[in-house]
Phi, psi and omega in degrees: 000127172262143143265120180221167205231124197256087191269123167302108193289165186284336182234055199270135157264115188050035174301167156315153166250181170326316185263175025235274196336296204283336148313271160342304177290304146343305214260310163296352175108352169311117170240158204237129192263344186201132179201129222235181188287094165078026161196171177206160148217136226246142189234121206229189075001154192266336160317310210284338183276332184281001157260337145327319157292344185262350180277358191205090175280135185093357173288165138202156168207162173227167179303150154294172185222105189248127158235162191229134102317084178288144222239112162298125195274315188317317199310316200292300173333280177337326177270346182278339179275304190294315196302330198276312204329141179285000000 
């Protein structure tokens, strides 16, 4: 199971609203774990989400994306380096 995030494009005309979407994905096997004004985000098979996308025009989604920002270490090294210099 993938997580991906289903967003309402903007100039979607007689797009699904939000409950019908969340419906909709429900119906297909789909579970929608967070669902926010004009986004969700749906936890499927990867099959199962894009027939949810094709069930729901005006709609588009992509896989999630989780990054972390890891903290670079050389500054604190550097500084530690130049306080010992003789």
């Amino acid at each position: 199971m993938a997580r991906y995030v289903f967003s309402l494009t903007t100039a979607a005309i007689g797009a699904v609203p939000l409950a019908s979407a969340k419906r909709t994905a429900n119906a297909h096997g789909a579970t929608v774990l967070r669902a926010l004004a004009g986004s969700m985000l749906v936890e499927a098979p990867p099959a199962t989400a894009a027939a949810v996308a094709k069930a729901l025009p005006g709609w588009r989604y992509s896989p999630e994306r989780k990054t972390t920002r890891v903290p670079e270490r050389t500054p604190l090294q550097r500084a530690r380096q130049l306080t010992k210099a003789p």
